Amino acid sequence: MNIGIIGLGLIGGSIGLGLRKSNFGDKFIGTDSNKENALSAVKLGIVDEIIPLQDLILQSSVIVLSIPVDGIEKILPSILNRISTDTVILDTGSTKYDICNRISSHPKRNRFVATHPIAGIENSGPISADSDLFCKKKCIICDSELSAPDAISIATKIYSMMKMRMIYMTSQEHDLYIAYISHLPHVVSFSLASTVLKKFKNKEKIFYNLMGSGLDSTTRLAKSNPETWLPIFISNRENLIQSIDFYIDHLNKFRNHLIDKKFHKIDQYMKKANNIKDKKICVN
């Protein structure tokens, strides 16, 4: 079985390494628009060779689409046009509705499995790929009823071999939930980093000497690749605006308590927020 990986960055690279470690697949072939990433993927053993996209489509039994979501939406229909009737395609995009909607009427729609392995980190590129990146993490599978049973079986086997837990929901539900639990945290991190960089412009030396673990951990996501995240924000624009508005309401509530010196309200606010450490977000 040939495994074709389109996009050899952190996620695509980690899938390649994870499947090799699990002895799933006979040959790994890949393609990437970034020549440096492609060369690194071969050197790191993520794939056996780099071949043109059209050849990869014809030669792969399983195709993993791990490129920015706007790229997935753009090329998925043409890939479906060219695959055989037993090829399985799965994507790793952080938004799902636009991708699924784009191919909703395609005659080979059932060969596609919409997946989102939630395991990203702030670093990018094949150099950051890790065979254990997905271990004990969650993978969301969307609109599974639209995929062929054998395609779902292969997709779940792939992620299960990398020790992920499957969660099933619609693509619309996915984009709403993920706006709050993944996309909004990135917006907050980017915004906080921009705030402090603007405020302490020309005072970087003093600022970095004073920076503690709180700011460091909160701005960790601000190191994420804009080429990956801008298409995500655009794709999930409406849900993201809703989540930002909701967050702003809570910031204003905290701000107003400070203005009004209602410190007991702030104490109650923080104690309620403490409950997040006891919660496990689980969607069935």
XYZ file of C-alpha atoms in Angstrom:
284
model
C 0.000 0.000 0.000
C 1.412 3.372 -1.046
C 0.795 6.336 1.263
C 0.844 9.688 -0.521
C 1.319 12.815 1.576
C 0.559 16.216 0.076
C 2.146 18.799 2.349
C 5.200 17.684 4.308
C 5.135 20.104 7.215
C 4.543 19.398 10.892
C 1.263 17.474 10.574
C 1.903 15.696 7.272
C 5.425 14.870 8.377
C 4.279 13.543 11.747
C 1.670 11.335 10.067
C 4.373 9.912 7.819
C 6.665 9.175 10.746
C 3.809 7.846 12.869
C 2.633 5.422 10.199
C 6.183 4.229 9.566
C 6.583 3.573 13.275
C 3.333 1.576 13.215
C 4.437 -0.366 10.111
C 1.406 0.865 8.185
C 2.071 1.274 4.479
C 4.710 -0.172 2.155
C 5.969 2.972 0.488
C 5.662 6.646 1.371
C 5.620 9.209 -1.405
C 5.180 12.932 -1.042
C 4.955 16.318 -2.648
C 5.307 19.852 -1.310
C 5.375 23.256 -2.967
C 8.252 24.168 -0.661
C 11.345 22.502 -2.140
C 13.268 22.807 1.129
C 10.500 21.001 3.002
C 10.425 18.313 0.339
C 14.176 17.677 0.536
C 14.071 17.653 4.344
C 11.197 15.158 4.348
C 13.294 12.671 2.389
C 16.370 13.216 4.568
C 14.299 12.775 7.732
C 12.719 9.570 6.458
C 9.198 10.964 6.327
C 8.808 9.855 2.699
C 10.850 7.628 0.410
C 10.711 9.978 -2.526
C 9.241 13.211 -3.847
C 7.151 12.910 -7.008
C 4.858 15.258 -8.964
C 1.330 15.698 -7.623
C -0.346 14.001 -10.581
C 1.869 10.917 -10.207
C 1.216 10.803 -6.464
C -2.542 10.793 -7.063
C -2.293 7.832 -9.443
C 0.158 5.823 -7.352
C -1.344 6.212 -3.852
C -3.826 3.942 -2.109
C -4.223 6.512 0.675
C -3.752 10.246 0.112
C -3.210 12.563 3.080
C -3.961 16.216 2.353
C -1.990 18.295 4.852
C -1.762 21.777 3.373
C -3.490 25.080 4.317
C -7.275 24.795 4.245
C -7.709 27.092 1.248
C -5.360 24.817 -0.693
C -7.318 21.726 0.344
C -10.564 23.308 -0.794
C -8.981 24.262 -4.110
C -7.366 20.969 -5.150
C -9.625 18.358 -3.552
C -12.194 18.286 -6.402
C -9.492 17.694 -9.024
C -7.920 14.942 -6.892
C -11.290 13.223 -6.602
C -11.617 13.433 -10.379
C -8.435 11.436 -10.849
C -8.457 8.770 -8.138
C -9.571 5.187 -8.554
C -12.750 3.967 -6.899
C -10.883 2.356 -3.979
C -8.492 5.196 -3.122
C -9.020 6.890 0.243
C -8.396 10.615 0.757
C -8.252 12.224 4.173
C -7.422 15.792 5.084
C -6.054 17.329 8.263
C -7.518 20.824 7.969
C -8.523 22.881 10.998
C -11.800 23.912 9.348
C -14.191 21.469 7.767
C -17.449 22.971 6.483
C -16.111 24.857 3.441
C -14.036 21.847 2.385
C -16.936 19.420 2.740
C -19.399 21.789 1.099
C -17.100 22.219 -1.910
C -17.347 18.510 -2.808
C -20.834 17.752 -1.500
C -22.167 16.773 -4.942
C -19.019 15.128 -6.287
C -19.670 11.554 -7.521
C -16.645 10.306 -5.572
C -17.463 12.198 -2.367
C -17.579 8.917 -0.450
C -13.846 8.337 -1.005
C -13.049 11.399 1.124
C -12.902 11.379 4.929
C -12.914 14.798 6.604
C -10.590 14.581 9.598
C -8.959 16.970 12.032
C -6.215 15.502 14.217
C -5.914 18.011 17.068
C -2.229 17.895 17.840
C -0.599 21.012 16.491
C 2.223 22.922 18.146
C 3.617 26.390 17.483
C 6.569 25.072 15.474
C 6.240 24.195 11.805
C 7.991 22.332 9.025
C 9.186 18.732 8.683
C 12.074 19.396 11.066
C 9.455 19.625 13.854
C 7.664 16.411 12.840
C 7.348 13.796 15.579
C 6.141 10.196 15.275
C 4.489 10.523 18.707
C 2.833 13.906 18.078
C -0.651 12.369 17.984
C -0.295 9.989 20.933
C -3.310 10.239 23.288
C -4.730 13.197 21.351
C -8.164 13.558 19.738
C -9.097 13.278 16.082
C -12.420 14.700 14.884
C -14.087 12.946 11.963
C -16.799 15.004 10.284
C -19.841 14.024 8.227
C -18.799 10.380 8.451
C -22.103 9.196 6.987
C -21.041 10.698 3.645
C -17.875 8.585 3.489
C -17.774 4.951 2.375
C -17.517 2.426 5.253
C -14.154 1.130 4.013
C -12.809 4.686 3.769
C -13.892 5.408 7.350
C -12.351 2.106 8.430
C -8.964 2.982 6.929
C -9.002 6.529 8.333
C -9.858 5.330 11.847
C -7.229 2.595 11.612
C -4.584 5.173 10.657
C -5.373 7.439 13.590
C -5.922 4.577 16.022
C -2.484 3.186 15.195
C -1.091 6.558 16.237
C -3.089 6.209 19.497
C -5.662 8.899 18.834
C -9.253 8.897 20.092
C -11.994 9.465 17.522
C -14.770 12.013 17.969
C -17.598 12.273 15.425
C -19.642 15.348 14.544
C -20.913 17.372 11.605
C -18.608 19.766 9.787
C -20.734 22.709 10.943
C -20.520 21.643 14.589
C -16.789 21.189 14.217
C -16.181 24.699 12.939
C -18.277 26.245 15.719
C -16.587 24.354 18.558
C -13.092 24.753 17.135
C -13.587 28.511 16.761
C -13.712 28.719 20.561
C -11.265 26.034 21.665
C -8.551 26.471 19.018
C -8.975 29.464 16.736
C -9.867 32.039 19.428
C -6.824 31.098 21.578
C -4.625 31.776 18.560
C -6.281 35.166 18.002
C -5.777 36.031 21.680
C -2.125 34.983 21.536
C -1.425 36.947 18.346
C -3.211 39.986 19.800
C -1.436 39.862 23.156
C 1.960 39.528 21.470
C 1.144 42.496 19.200
C -0.010 44.525 22.229
C 3.158 44.109 24.253
C 5.432 44.535 21.243
C 3.674 47.814 20.414
C 3.617 49.032 24.029
C 7.281 48.296 24.678
C 8.651 49.258 21.283
C 12.239 50.516 21.617
C 12.394 48.986 25.115
C 12.856 45.377 24.037
C 15.870 44.753 26.287
C 14.032 45.749 29.465
C 10.879 43.956 28.329
C 12.567 40.631 27.578
C 14.541 40.740 30.823
C 11.286 41.096 32.762
C 9.166 38.630 30.779
C 7.989 35.730 32.913
C 6.409 32.367 32.261
C 2.882 33.820 32.220
C 3.418 35.939 29.129
C 5.657 33.299 27.573
C 3.011 30.571 27.833
C 0.165 32.865 26.784
C 1.979 34.077 23.664
C 3.357 30.660 22.685
C 0.766 30.311 19.924
C 1.791 33.680 18.456
C 4.797 31.846 17.011
C 2.467 29.853 14.753
C 2.868 30.095 10.984
C 0.684 32.878 9.477
C 0.584 31.001 6.147
C -1.317 28.257 7.938
C -3.498 30.398 10.171
C -4.707 33.197 7.898
C -6.609 30.726 5.649
C -8.105 29.146 8.783
C -9.315 32.505 10.079
C -10.795 33.350 6.674
C -12.513 29.976 6.329
C -14.052 30.126 9.813
C -14.645 33.878 9.736
C -18.257 33.982 10.967
C -17.749 31.598 13.882
C -14.514 33.353 14.795
C -16.156 36.784 14.861
C -18.825 35.358 17.168
C -16.197 33.912 19.509
C -14.185 37.167 19.548
C -17.314 39.183 20.379
C -18.120 36.798 23.226
C -14.558 37.085 24.520
C -14.645 40.884 24.325
C -17.839 40.842 26.441
C -15.953 38.929 29.124
C -12.934 41.236 28.946
C -15.249 44.221 29.352
C -16.922 42.571 32.324
C -13.525 42.145 34.014
C -12.539 45.706 33.090
C -15.778 47.139 34.488
C -15.293 45.306 37.782
C -11.867 46.983 38.062
C -13.297 50.401 37.218
C -16.115 50.002 39.748
C -13.743 48.510 42.366
C -15.953 45.436 42.655
C -13.068 43.246 43.696
C -15.343 40.582 45.169
C -16.816 40.197 41.680
C -13.329 39.659 40.264
C -12.702 37.041 42.936
C -15.926 35.245 41.957
C -15.037 35.600 38.281
C -11.632 33.969 38.772
C -13.009 31.163 40.918
C -15.522 30.289 38.204
C -12.736 30.382 35.643
C -10.724 27.967 37.801
C -13.273 25.296 36.908
C -11.697 24.964 33.450
C -8.925 22.830 34.975
C -11.510 20.265 36.070
C -13.290 20.145 32.723
C -12.571 17.810 29.868
C -14.103 19.007 26.617
C -15.779 15.947 25.160
C -18.116 15.993 22.190
C -19.816 12.742 21.185
